[in-house]
Short mmCIF file of C-alpha atoms in Angstrom, two decimals:
data_model
loop_
_atom_site.label_atom_id
_atom_site.label_comp_id
_atom_site.label_asym_id
_atom_site.label_seq_id
_atom_site.Cartn_x
_atom_site.Cartn_y
_atom_site.Cartn_z
CA UNK A 255 -72.25 -27.65 85.30
CA UNK A 256 -69.11 -29.78 84.99
CA UNK A 257 -70.41 -32.01 87.76
CA UNK A 258 -73.77 -32.47 86.02
CA UNK A 259 -72.10 -33.31 82.68
CA UNK A 260 -69.83 -35.86 84.36
CA UNK A 261 -72.83 -37.27 86.19
CA UNK A 262 -74.60 -37.79 82.85
CA UNK A 263 -71.55 -39.64 81.58
CA UNK A 264 -71.60 -41.79 84.71
CA UNK A 265 -75.30 -42.44 84.17
CA UNK A 266 -74.64 -43.94 80.73
CA UNK A 267 -72.07 -46.31 82.28
CA UNK A 268 -74.33 -47.19 85.22
CA UNK A 269 -77.20 -48.15 82.92
CA UNK A 270 -75.34 -51.14 81.45
CA UNK A 271 -77.10 -54.46 82.21
CA UNK A 272 -74.40 -55.83 84.56
CA UNK A 273 -74.10 -52.61 86.56
CA UNK A 274 -77.90 -52.46 86.87
CA UNK A 275 -77.91 -56.05 88.09
CA UNK A 276 -75.37 -55.36 90.82
CA UNK A 277 -77.14 -52.14 91.81
CA UNK A 278 -80.38 -54.10 92.19
CA UNK A 279 -78.60 -56.85 94.11
CA UNK A 280 -77.12 -54.23 96.43
CA UNK A 281 -80.40 -52.48 97.22
CA UNK A 282 -82.16 -55.83 97.63
CA UNK A 283 -79.60 -57.10 100.13
CA UNK A 284 -79.45 -53.70 101.81
CA UNK A 285 -83.19 -53.58 102.39
CA UNK A 286 -83.21 -57.09 103.82
CA UNK A 287 -80.25 -56.28 106.08
CA UNK A 288 -81.77 -53.00 107.22
CA UNK A 289 -84.93 -54.83 108.26
CA UNK A 290 -83.06 -57.24 110.57
CA UNK A 291 -82.18 -55.56 113.88
CA UNK A 292 -78.46 -55.47 114.64
CA UNK A 293 -77.32 -56.24 111.10
CA UNK A 294 -76.42 -52.91 109.56
CA UNK A 295 -74.80 -52.01 106.23
CA UNK A 296 -71.35 -51.86 107.85
CA UNK A 297 -71.56 -55.50 108.94
CA UNK A 298 -72.96 -56.60 105.59
CA UNK A 299 -70.24 -54.90 103.55
CA UNK A 300 -67.57 -56.26 105.90
CA UNK A 301 -68.96 -59.78 105.39
CA UNK A 302 -69.24 -59.46 101.60
CA UNK A 303 -65.89 -57.71 101.10
CA UNK A 304 -63.69 -60.85 101.09
CA UNK A 305 -66.20 -62.63 98.85
CA UNK A 306 -66.14 -59.95 96.09
CA UNK A 307 -62.43 -60.04 95.24
CA UNK A 308 -63.21 -61.65 91.87
CA UNK A 309 -65.68 -58.93 90.84
CA UNK A 310 -64.61 -55.91 88.77
CA UNK A 311 -64.08 -52.92 91.05
CA UNK A 312 -66.89 -50.92 89.40
CA UNK A 313 -69.54 -53.56 90.05
CA UNK A 314 -68.36 -54.28 93.61
CA UNK A 315 -68.45 -50.59 94.62
CA UNK A 316 -71.87 -50.12 92.98
CA UNK A 317 -73.24 -53.09 94.92
CA UNK A 318 -71.81 -51.79 98.21
CA UNK A 319 -73.26 -48.31 97.61
CA UNK A 320 -76.68 -49.83 96.89
CA UNK A 321 -76.38 -51.87 100.05
CA UNK A 322 -75.57 -48.68 102.00
CA UNK A 323 -78.69 -46.88 100.74
CA UNK A 324 -80.84 -50.00 101.06
CA UNK A 325 -79.93 -50.36 104.73
CA UNK A 326 -81.28 -46.85 105.36
CA UNK A 327 -84.60 -47.77 103.73
CA UNK A 328 -85.00 -51.15 105.43
CA UNK A 329 -84.49 -49.79 108.93
CA UNK A 330 -87.72 -47.80 108.72
CA UNK A 331 -89.85 -50.90 108.06
CA UNK A 332 -89.16 -52.57 111.40
CA UNK A 333 -89.30 -49.21 113.19
CA UNK A 334 -92.86 -48.71 111.98
CA UNK A 335 -94.23 -52.26 112.07
CA UNK A 336 -92.34 -53.67 115.06
CA UNK A 337 -91.12 -50.64 117.05
CA UNK A 338 -87.63 -52.18 116.71
CA UNK A 339 -85.24 -50.05 114.63
CA UNK A 340 -83.16 -52.14 112.26
CA UNK A 341 -80.64 -49.28 112.13
CA UNK A 342 -79.77 -46.89 114.96
CA UNK A 343 -80.58 -43.96 112.67
CA UNK A 344 -84.21 -45.21 112.50
CA UNK A 345 -84.86 -44.75 116.23
CA UNK A 346 -86.76 -41.49 115.74
CA UNK A 347 -88.98 -43.09 113.10
CA UNK A 348 -90.14 -45.70 115.60
CA UNK A 349 -91.59 -43.11 117.99
CA UNK A 350 -94.34 -41.89 115.66
CA UNK A 351 -94.29 -44.60 112.98
CA UNK A 352 -95.26 -47.46 115.27
CA UNK A 353 -98.05 -45.38 116.82
CA UNK A 354 -99.40 -44.75 113.32
CA UNK A 355 -99.25 -48.48 112.52
CA UNK A 356 -101.13 -49.39 115.70
CA UNK A 357 -103.76 -46.78 114.85
CA UNK A 358 -104.38 -48.43 111.46
CA UNK A 359 -102.24 -45.98 109.44
CA UNK A 360 -99.25 -48.23 108.83
CA UNK A 361 -99.51 -47.87 105.05
CA UNK A 362 -99.35 -44.08 105.28
CA UNK A 363 -96.34 -44.25 107.62
CA UNK A 364 -94.47 -46.61 105.28
CA UNK A 365 -95.36 -44.44 102.29
CA UNK A 366 -94.10 -41.18 103.75
CA UNK A 367 -90.92 -42.95 104.92
CA UNK A 368 -90.23 -44.45 101.46
CA UNK A 369 -91.10 -41.32 99.46
CA UNK A 370 -89.23 -39.08 101.90
CA UNK A 371 -86.18 -41.29 101.63
CA UNK A 372 -86.41 -41.15 97.83
CA UNK A 373 -86.77 -37.35 97.73
CA UNK A 374 -83.97 -36.74 100.22
CA UNK A 375 -81.67 -39.34 98.66
CA UNK A 376 -82.14 -37.88 95.18
CA UNK A 377 -81.56 -34.26 96.24
CA UNK A 378 -78.58 -35.21 98.40
CA UNK A 379 -76.99 -37.27 95.60
CA UNK A 380 -77.30 -34.30 93.22
CA UNK A 381 -75.68 -32.10 95.88
CA UNK A 382 -72.92 -34.70 96.16
CA UNK A 383 -72.32 -34.44 92.40
CA UNK A 384 -72.26 -30.63 92.53
CA UNK A 385 -70.14 -30.15 95.66
CA UNK A 386 -67.56 -32.92 95.34
CA UNK A 387 -65.57 -31.31 92.47
CA UNK A 388 -65.44 -28.04 94.41
CA UNK A 389 -64.21 -29.76 97.56
CA UNK A 390 -61.54 -31.56 95.51
CA UNK A 391 -60.26 -28.22 94.15
CA UNK A 392 -59.71 -27.05 97.73
CA UNK A 393 -58.34 -30.38 98.95
CA UNK A 394 -55.63 -30.52 96.26
CA UNK A 395 -54.16 -27.27 97.60
CA UNK A 396 -53.87 -28.58 101.17
CA UNK A 397 -50.50 -29.58 102.61
CA UNK A 398 -49.41 -32.18 105.13
CA UNK A 399 -50.18 -30.00 108.22
CA UNK A 400 -53.68 -29.36 106.86
CA UNK A 401 -54.45 -33.04 106.30
CA UNK A 402 -53.11 -33.90 109.75
CA UNK A 403 -55.42 -31.27 111.28
CA UNK A 404 -58.43 -32.62 109.35
CA UNK A 405 -57.72 -36.17 110.54
CA UNK A 406 -57.32 -35.03 114.15
CA UNK A 407 -60.64 -33.23 113.76
CA UNK A 408 -62.19 -36.50 112.57
CA UNK A 409 -60.71 -38.32 115.59
CA UNK A 410 -62.05 -35.78 118.09
CA UNK A 411 -65.44 -35.33 116.41
CA UNK A 412 -66.22 -39.05 116.18
CA UNK A 413 -64.98 -39.62 119.72
CA UNK A 414 -66.83 -36.78 121.44
CA UNK A 415 -70.16 -37.30 119.64
CA UNK A 416 -70.62 -41.07 119.94
CA UNK A 417 -71.46 -42.84 123.18
CA UNK A 418 -72.40 -41.52 126.58
CA UNK A 419 -68.81 -41.07 127.76
CA UNK A 420 -65.97 -39.19 126.05
CA UNK A 421 -63.47 -41.25 128.05
CA UNK A 422 -64.87 -44.44 126.52
CA UNK A 423 -64.82 -42.85 123.09
CA UNK A 424 -61.14 -41.92 123.40
CA UNK A 425 -60.38 -45.40 124.78
CA UNK A 426 -61.97 -46.94 121.68
CA UNK A 427 -60.03 -44.55 119.45
CA UNK A 428 -56.79 -45.47 121.25
CA UNK A 429 -57.38 -49.17 120.60
CA UNK A 430 -57.98 -48.45 116.91
CA UNK A 431 -54.82 -46.33 116.60
CA UNK A 432 -52.83 -49.07 118.37
CA UNK A 433 -54.09 -51.75 115.96
CA UNK A 434 -53.44 -49.49 112.97
CA UNK A 435 -49.78 -48.93 113.94
CA UNK A 436 -48.94 -52.64 114.38
CA UNK A 437 -46.27 -53.79 111.91
CA UNK A 438 -43.02 -52.46 110.46
CA UNK A 439 -42.28 -48.75 110.76
CA UNK A 440 -42.08 -47.36 107.21
CA UNK A 441 -39.17 -45.01 107.98
CA UNK A 442 -36.96 -46.97 110.38
CA UNK A 443 -37.83 -50.49 109.19
CA UNK A 444 -38.19 -51.61 112.81
CA UNK A 445 -40.99 -53.84 114.03
CA UNK A 446 -43.35 -52.25 116.52
CA UNK A 447 -46.18 -53.62 118.65
CA UNK A 448 -45.71 -57.10 117.15
CA UNK A 449 -44.74 -58.82 120.45
CA UNK A 450 -42.26 -60.99 118.56
CA UNK A 451 -44.98 -62.55 116.36
CA UNK A 452 -43.70 -62.71 112.80
CA UNK A 453 -47.21 -62.86 111.30
CA UNK A 454 -47.86 -59.34 112.64
CA UNK A 455 -44.90 -57.81 110.80
CA UNK A 456 -47.12 -56.77 107.88
CA UNK A 457 -49.77 -55.44 110.23
CA UNK A 458 -53.31 -56.67 110.78
CA UNK A 459 -55.46 -56.78 107.68
CA UNK A 460 -58.15 -54.12 107.93
CA UNK A 461 -60.69 -56.52 106.41
CA UNK A 462 -60.09 -58.98 109.25
CA UNK A 463 -60.60 -56.21 111.82
CA UNK A 464 -63.77 -54.95 110.12
CA UNK A 465 -65.30 -58.43 109.90
CA UNK A 466 -64.32 -59.19 113.51
CA UNK A 467 -65.62 -55.95 115.04
CA UNK A 468 -68.80 -55.49 113.01
CA UNK A 469 -69.86 -59.06 112.26
CA UNK A 470 -68.30 -61.32 114.89
CA UNK A 471 -68.61 -58.88 117.82
CA UNK A 472 -72.17 -57.80 116.93
CA UNK A 473 -73.37 -61.37 116.37
CA UNK A 474 -71.93 -62.52 119.70
CA UNK A 475 -73.50 -59.55 121.48
CA UNK A 476 -76.96 -60.09 120.00
CA UNK A 477 -76.76 -63.85 120.52
CA UNK A 478 -76.10 -63.20 124.20
CA UNK A 479 -79.36 -61.20 124.37
CA UNK A 480 -81.66 -63.30 122.24
CA UNK A 481 -85.33 -62.96 122.99
CA UNK A 482 -87.15 -66.25 123.19
CA UNK A 483 -90.55 -64.77 122.37
CA UNK A 484 -91.36 -64.50 118.64
CA UNK A 485 -91.55 -61.03 117.11
CA UNK A 486 -95.00 -59.44 117.03
CA UNK A 487 -95.46 -57.56 113.77
CA UNK A 488 -98.15 -54.94 113.26
CA UNK A 489 -99.82 -55.66 109.93
CA UNK A 490 -99.80 -53.03 107.19
CA UNK A 491 -103.25 -51.51 107.14
CA UNK A 492 -105.10 -48.36 106.20
CA UNK A 493 -104.97 -46.19 103.09
CA UNK A 494 -101.79 -45.03 101.42
CA UNK A 495 -101.00 -41.34 101.67
CA UNK A 496 -103.94 -38.97 101.29
CA UNK A 497 -103.79 -35.41 99.96
CA UNK A 498 -103.59 -34.13 103.53
CA UNK A 499 -100.72 -36.52 104.29
CA UNK A 500 -98.79 -35.17 101.29
CA UNK A 501 -99.39 -31.58 102.36
CA UNK A 502 -98.09 -32.38 105.86
CA UNK A 503 -95.09 -34.37 104.60
CA UNK A 504 -93.42 -32.43 101.79
CA UNK A 505 -92.02 -29.67 104.00
CA UNK A 506 -90.54 -32.16 106.52
CA UNK A 507 -88.95 -34.03 103.57
CA UNK A 508 -87.17 -30.86 102.44
CA UNK A 509 -86.25 -29.75 105.96
CA UNK A 510 -84.92 -33.23 106.71
CA UNK A 511 -82.72 -33.06 103.61
CA UNK A 512 -81.38 -29.66 104.67
CA UNK A 513 -80.54 -30.99 108.15
CA UNK A 514 -79.17 -34.40 107.15
CA UNK A 515 -76.82 -33.58 104.28
CA UNK A 516 -74.45 -31.18 106.11
CA UNK A 517 -74.42 -33.41 109.21
CA UNK A 518 -73.47 -36.39 107.06
CA UNK A 519 -70.56 -34.46 105.59
CA UNK A 520 -68.88 -33.83 108.96
CA UNK A 521 -67.36 -36.48 111.26
CA UNK A 522 -70.27 -36.51 113.70
CA UNK A 523 -70.77 -40.24 113.93
CA UNK A 524 -73.72 -40.86 111.64
CA UNK A 525 -77.39 -39.96 111.37
CA UNK A 526 -78.46 -40.37 115.01
CA UNK A 527 -77.98 -36.70 115.95
CA UNK A 528 -79.52 -35.11 112.81
CA UNK A 529 -82.57 -37.43 112.94
CA UNK A 530 -83.12 -36.39 116.57
CA UNK A 531 -82.81 -32.72 115.57
CA UNK A 532 -85.25 -33.27 112.72
CA UNK A 533 -87.80 -34.85 115.06
CA UNK A 534 -87.52 -31.94 117.50
CA UNK A 535 -87.76 -29.41 114.65
CA UNK A 536 -90.91 -30.99 113.23
CA UNK A 537 -92.46 -31.09 116.68
CA UNK A 538 -91.83 -27.37 117.13
CA UNK A 539 -93.09 -26.40 113.65
CA UNK A 540 -96.09 -28.76 113.44
CA UNK A 541 -99.57 -27.31 113.00
CA UNK A 542 -100.92 -30.13 115.17
CA UNK A 543 -98.26 -30.64 117.87
CA UNK A 544 -100.76 -32.49 120.03
CA UNK A 545 -100.50 -35.48 117.66
CA UNK A 546 -96.83 -36.01 118.49
CA UNK A 547 -96.47 -39.05 120.68
CA UNK A 548 -99.73 -40.41 119.23
CA UNK A 549 -98.71 -40.89 115.58
CA UNK A 550 -97.82 -37.64 113.80
CA UNK A 551 -96.85 -38.17 110.17
CA UNK A 552 -94.34 -35.30 110.31
CA UNK A 553 -92.40 -37.27 112.93
CA UNK A 554 -91.86 -40.01 110.34
CA UNK A 555 -91.32 -37.89 107.23
CA UNK A 556 -88.64 -35.59 108.66
CA UNK A 557 -86.32 -38.12 110.34
CA UNK A 558 -86.49 -40.55 107.40
CA UNK A 559 -85.53 -37.82 104.94
CA UNK A 560 -82.74 -36.73 107.28
CA UNK A 561 -81.47 -40.30 107.53
CA UNK A 562 -81.03 -40.75 103.77
CA UNK A 563 -79.67 -37.26 103.16
CA UNK A 564 -77.06 -37.93 105.83
CA UNK A 565 -76.04 -41.16 104.07
CA UNK A 566 -75.38 -39.25 100.83
CA UNK A 567 -73.63 -36.43 102.70
CA UNK A 568 -71.17 -38.88 104.24
CA UNK A 569 -69.89 -39.71 100.75
CA UNK A 570 -68.55 -36.15 100.26
CA UNK A 571 -65.61 -36.43 102.72
CA UNK A 572 -65.24 -40.12 101.86
CA UNK A 573 -64.66 -39.55 98.14
CA UNK A 574 -62.89 -36.18 98.29
CA UNK A 575 -60.71 -36.43 101.42
CA UNK A 576 -60.65 -40.15 102.16
CA UNK A 577 -62.14 -39.50 105.62
CA UNK A 578 -65.02 -41.70 106.85
CA UNK A 579 -67.73 -40.14 109.01
CA UNK A 580 -69.73 -43.33 109.69
CA UNK A 581 -68.98 -46.99 110.25
CA UNK A 582 -70.32 -47.91 106.81
CA UNK A 583 -68.21 -45.22 105.13
CA UNK A 584 -65.15 -46.59 106.96
CA UNK A 585 -65.80 -50.08 105.61
CA UNK A 586 -66.35 -48.68 102.10
CA UNK A 587 -62.86 -47.17 102.27
CA UNK A 588 -61.61 -50.70 102.87
CA UNK A 589 -63.45 -51.77 99.70
CA UNK A 590 -61.55 -49.18 97.67
CA UNK A 591 -58.24 -50.13 99.31
CA UNK A 592 -58.85 -53.81 98.56
CA UNK A 593 -58.68 -52.94 94.86
CA UNK A 594 -55.57 -50.81 95.32
CA UNK A 595 -57.46 -47.50 95.02
CA UNK A 596 -56.45 -44.70 97.39
CA UNK A 597 -59.47 -42.59 98.36
CA UNK A 598 -58.74 -38.87 98.50
CA UNK A 599 -58.41 -35.71 96.37
CA UNK A 600 -56.69 -37.57 93.51
CA UNK A 601 -59.52 -40.08 93.22
CA UNK A 602 -61.56 -37.91 90.86
CA UNK A 603 -58.56 -37.49 88.53
CA UNK A 604 -57.25 -41.06 88.69
CA UNK A 605 -60.57 -42.92 88.85
CA UNK A 606 -63.02 -40.33 87.49
CA UNK A 607 -65.23 -42.73 85.47
CA UNK A 608 -65.52 -45.06 88.47
CA UNK A 609 -66.54 -42.24 90.83
CA UNK A 610 -69.17 -40.77 88.52
CA UNK A 611 -70.59 -44.20 87.70
CA UNK A 612 -70.87 -44.80 91.45
CA UNK A 613 -72.71 -41.50 92.03
CA UNK A 614 -75.05 -42.14 89.09
CA UNK A 615 -75.79 -45.63 90.39
CA UNK A 616 -76.97 -44.06 93.65
CA UNK A 617 -79.72 -42.22 91.77
CA UNK A 618 -80.72 -45.44 90.00
CA UNK A 619 -80.62 -47.43 93.24
CA UNK A 620 -82.78 -44.80 94.92
CA UNK A 621 -85.52 -45.33 92.32
CA UNK A 622 -85.19 -49.11 92.69
CA UNK A 623 -85.59 -48.80 96.46
CA UNK A 624 -88.81 -46.81 96.11
CA UNK A 625 -90.25 -49.55 93.89
CA UNK A 626 -89.10 -52.27 96.31
CA UNK A 627 -90.30 -50.65 99.52
CA UNK A 628 -93.70 -49.18 98.71
CA UNK A 629 -95.55 -52.39 97.71
CA UNK A 630 -93.44 -54.94 99.59
CA UNK A 631 -93.01 -53.49 103.09
CA UNK A 632 -95.14 -56.17 104.73
CA UNK A 633 -93.14 -58.90 102.98
CA UNK A 634 -89.83 -57.45 104.18
CA UNK A 635 -91.12 -57.44 107.74
CA UNK A 636 -91.62 -61.22 107.60
CA UNK A 637 -87.83 -61.61 107.54
CA UNK A 638 -88.06 -60.99 111.27
CA UNK A 639 -89.68 -64.40 111.64
CA UNK A 640 -86.36 -66.14 110.80
CA UNK A 641 -85.20 -67.93 113.99
CA UNK A 642 -82.46 -65.80 115.51
CA UNK A 643 -80.12 -68.70 116.40
CA UNK A 644 -80.01 -69.76 112.73
CA UNK A 645 -79.52 -66.19 111.56
CA UNK A 646 -76.58 -65.32 113.80
CA UNK A 647 -74.99 -68.75 113.45
CA UNK A 648 -74.95 -68.08 109.71
CA UNK A 649 -73.36 -64.67 110.29
CA UNK A 650 -70.60 -66.22 112.40
CA UNK A 651 -69.96 -68.80 109.69
CA UNK A 652 -69.69 -66.17 106.94
CA UNK A 653 -67.51 -64.02 109.20
CA UNK A 654 -65.09 -66.92 109.62
CA UNK A 655 -65.05 -67.59 105.87
CA UNK A 656 -64.49 -63.91 105.16
CA UNK A 657 -61.68 -63.58 107.67
CA UNK A 658 -59.90 -66.60 106.22
CA UNK A 659 -60.48 -65.53 102.60
CA UNK A 660 -58.76 -62.17 103.21
CA UNK A 661 -55.26 -63.73 103.15
CA UNK A 662 -55.83 -67.49 103.21
CA UNK A 663 -54.14 -67.68 106.62
CA UNK A 664 -55.30 -69.67 109.63
CA UNK A 665 -53.58 -67.06 111.81
CA UNK A 666 -56.24 -64.59 110.68
CA UNK A 667 -58.91 -66.87 112.17
CA UNK A 668 -57.26 -66.51 115.58
CA UNK A 669 -57.13 -62.75 115.09
CA UNK A 670 -60.79 -62.84 114.06
CA UNK A 671 -61.72 -64.63 117.28
CA UNK A 672 -59.62 -62.34 119.52
CA UNK A 673 -60.75 -59.08 117.91
CA UNK A 674 -64.34 -60.36 117.76
CA UNK A 675 -64.14 -60.96 121.52
CA UNK A 676 -62.81 -57.41 121.85
CA UNK A 677 -65.81 -56.12 119.88
CA UNK A 678 -68.15 -58.04 122.19
CA UNK A 679 -66.42 -56.62 125.27
CA UNK A 680 -66.65 -53.08 123.87
CA UNK A 681 -70.40 -53.42 123.47
CA UNK A 682 -70.66 -54.94 126.93
CA UNK A 683 -68.92 -51.98 128.57
CA UNK A 684 -70.41 -49.27 126.39
CA UNK A 685 -67.40 -48.41 124.20
CA UNK A 686 -68.46 -47.15 120.75
CA UNK A 687 -67.11 -49.18 117.85
CA UNK A 688 -66.85 -46.45 115.19
CA UNK A 689 -63.84 -44.63 116.77
CA UNK A 690 -61.93 -47.92 116.72
CA UNK A 691 -62.36 -48.52 113.00
CA UNK A 692 -61.83 -44.84 112.11
CA UNK A 693 -58.68 -44.76 114.25
CA UNK A 694 -57.31 -47.89 112.62
CA UNK A 695 -57.87 -46.60 109.07
CA UNK A 696 -56.67 -43.03 109.57
CA UNK A 697 -53.84 -43.51 112.11
CA UNK A 698 -51.20 -44.74 109.61
CA UNK A 699 -52.04 -41.89 107.23
CA UNK A 700 -52.05 -39.30 110.03
CA UNK A 701 -48.61 -40.55 111.11
CA UNK A 702 -47.24 -40.07 107.57
CA UNK A 703 -48.61 -36.53 107.36
CA UNK A 704 -47.24 -35.66 110.80
CA UNK A 705 -43.76 -36.97 110.01
CA UNK A 706 -43.63 -35.17 106.67
CA UNK A 707 -44.69 -31.89 108.27
CA UNK A 708 -42.05 -32.26 111.00
CA UNK A 709 -39.34 -33.14 108.47
CA UNK A 710 -40.12 -30.01 106.46
CA UNK A 711 -39.93 -27.85 109.62
CA UNK A 712 -36.72 -29.56 110.89
CA UNK A 713 -38.59 -31.10 113.81
CA UNK A 714 -40.22 -27.88 115.07
CA UNK A 715 -43.78 -28.35 116.30
CA UNK A 716 -44.69 -25.03 114.69
CA UNK A 717 -44.62 -26.91 111.40
CA UNK A 718 -47.89 -28.58 112.37
CA UNK A 719 -49.76 -25.26 112.64
CA UNK A 720 -48.03 -23.05 110.08
CA UNK A 721 -51.03 -22.65 107.74
CA UNK A 722 -54.22 -20.68 108.15
CA UNK A 723 -56.35 -23.71 107.29
CA UNK A 724 -54.70 -25.84 109.99
CA UNK A 725 -55.17 -23.08 112.59
CA UNK A 726 -58.89 -22.84 111.75
CA UNK A 727 -59.31 -26.62 112.05
CA UNK A 728 -57.51 -26.70 115.41
CA UNK A 729 -59.81 -23.91 116.61
CA UNK A 730 -62.82 -26.09 115.81
CA UNK A 731 -61.17 -29.04 117.56
CA UNK A 732 -60.82 -26.96 120.75
CA UNK A 733 -64.42 -25.81 120.30
CA UNK A 734 -65.61 -29.42 120.02
CA UNK A 735 -63.93 -30.32 123.29
CA UNK A 736 -64.74 -27.20 125.30
CA UNK A 737 -68.25 -26.30 124.06
CA UNK A 738 -70.04 -29.39 125.52
CA UNK A 739 -68.44 -28.74 128.92
CA UNK A 740 -69.57 -25.11 128.95
CA UNK A 741 -73.04 -26.07 127.71
CA UNK A 742 -73.47 -28.65 130.48
CA UNK A 743 -72.58 -26.04 133.10
CA UNK A 744 -75.10 -23.61 131.64
CA UNK A 745 -77.77 -26.32 131.62
CA UNK A 746 -77.12 -27.16 135.28
CA UNK A 747 -77.65 -23.54 136.25
CA UNK A 748 -80.89 -23.36 134.26
CA UNK A 749 -82.28 -26.66 135.54
CA UNK A 750 -85.42 -25.93 137.62
CA UNK A 751 -86.07 -27.60 140.98
CA UNK A 752 -87.76 -31.00 140.86
CA UNK A 753 -91.07 -29.64 141.98
CA UNK A 754 -91.12 -27.15 139.08
CA UNK A 755 -90.05 -29.64 136.44
CA UNK A 756 -92.02 -28.90 133.30
CA UNK A 757 -89.83 -30.75 130.84
CA UNK A 758 -91.41 -31.65 127.54
CA UNK A 759 -92.55 -35.25 127.73
CA UNK A 760 -92.39 -35.79 123.98
CA UNK A 761 -88.72 -34.74 123.82
CA UNK A 762 -88.04 -36.96 126.81
CA UNK A 763 -89.56 -39.93 125.01
CA UNK A 764 -87.31 -39.25 122.04
CA UNK A 765 -84.20 -39.08 124.18
CA UNK A 766 -85.10 -42.23 126.09
CA UNK A 767 -85.73 -44.11 122.83
CA UNK A 768 -82.39 -42.92 121.44
CA UNK A 769 -80.55 -43.81 124.66
CA UNK A 770 -82.14 -47.27 124.76
CA UNK A 771 -81.00 -47.92 121.21
CA UNK A 772 -77.42 -46.75 121.89
CA UNK A 773 -77.28 -49.06 124.91
CA UNK A 774 -78.47 -52.00 122.77
CA UNK A 775 -76.05 -51.17 119.94
#
């Protein structure tokens, strides 16, 4: 009940005219950004971060949170009308949603996506308000070895889940850790990894890295693969949801929420895996499984609810432990750090009004998004008609302005260009970007926790595993590494000969769609 009372207090602060304005601005920008393929919330927040230094912290964070939720909503529009997911988490929606649109049921597909997102987002935000204080009570009792174990778990989980190769994932993580440790060692005062360049003594600004990797690298990658043909948009047609559509959608909405929220709260790399699981679950439980692959409404309702529930779930470890589980959550940590706020267990005590205003604004933004997306889906889709060269040239310009505005240094522009080229190369060779940014943010903190734990134990490694909590976390780390290897061996033994291959074609379509998106991203 304490969480609900604090949420009501936050609601009264969030309902002030200026906070409502920035919440609306956030969801408006988020929806537009979610519609445009390749421009996700992480890139948008990274671009806007240097430009919001003059805003009060409360209004900036509210706008970024609205942008985060709005990006989840907007991605479904292009998935359904264009078969081109604006966000990677909307891949599953495209499979059934676009088939519905082509069959003249685009309005019903957009409706179940918008209402499902609203239902899941609202329930998940209430769960966030209820669970966060309980997680904080546990987190305050943790010691340095425990926090080190949790951060190592985040490293391994993000690295092993994302991408098609664990080696590439660990390579990306290694680059992020290396960038994060550049500068002066806090204990010895010695420069490290600076290569004799004085400007690197204070380290590389995380805002510069975020803008370079997410905005510069992504824009260069997409510009290198521009399609010359104009986008072909399926017009919104057909009736809005019928009584039968509601009866087939409400259970997938609730199941999607139940799948998405816990997955969002663990470092599993985002909503791609839970949305895939939701699609498979709805296919197995559907009363009309023969419609899957031809435009089943359950295949839209479930994944969309999962997507938004996962977005709210990712805020639990972000606000309580200071650990990001997605790229957008990682950039939001940078937003807090820009204002001198350390995200973690003390956040609720030191910045309680800010946190509860933020959570309340998510509920308000969710209602705004429903009003924006239901009647205006066709209008949002027309953003795809913007010529791509103009769009990505504008992104590069804002990226350059943002990188320079971070510190007012021309040296940062060179860093922006170099790290942006690195981001382009990572996409070219299939290295996931999220481990890099997570490694850069968490590596300095993990180093502090490790050194403290070793100092307390007089340098004995046993000091890193001298608590029950740390031992449990390390057990799960080993499980994360070993379980996929054992599962792949079991699958090889069970794989039937080619002549007896009776694999499910619908599941294969889902996997191919997901793989194609990961290759493009």
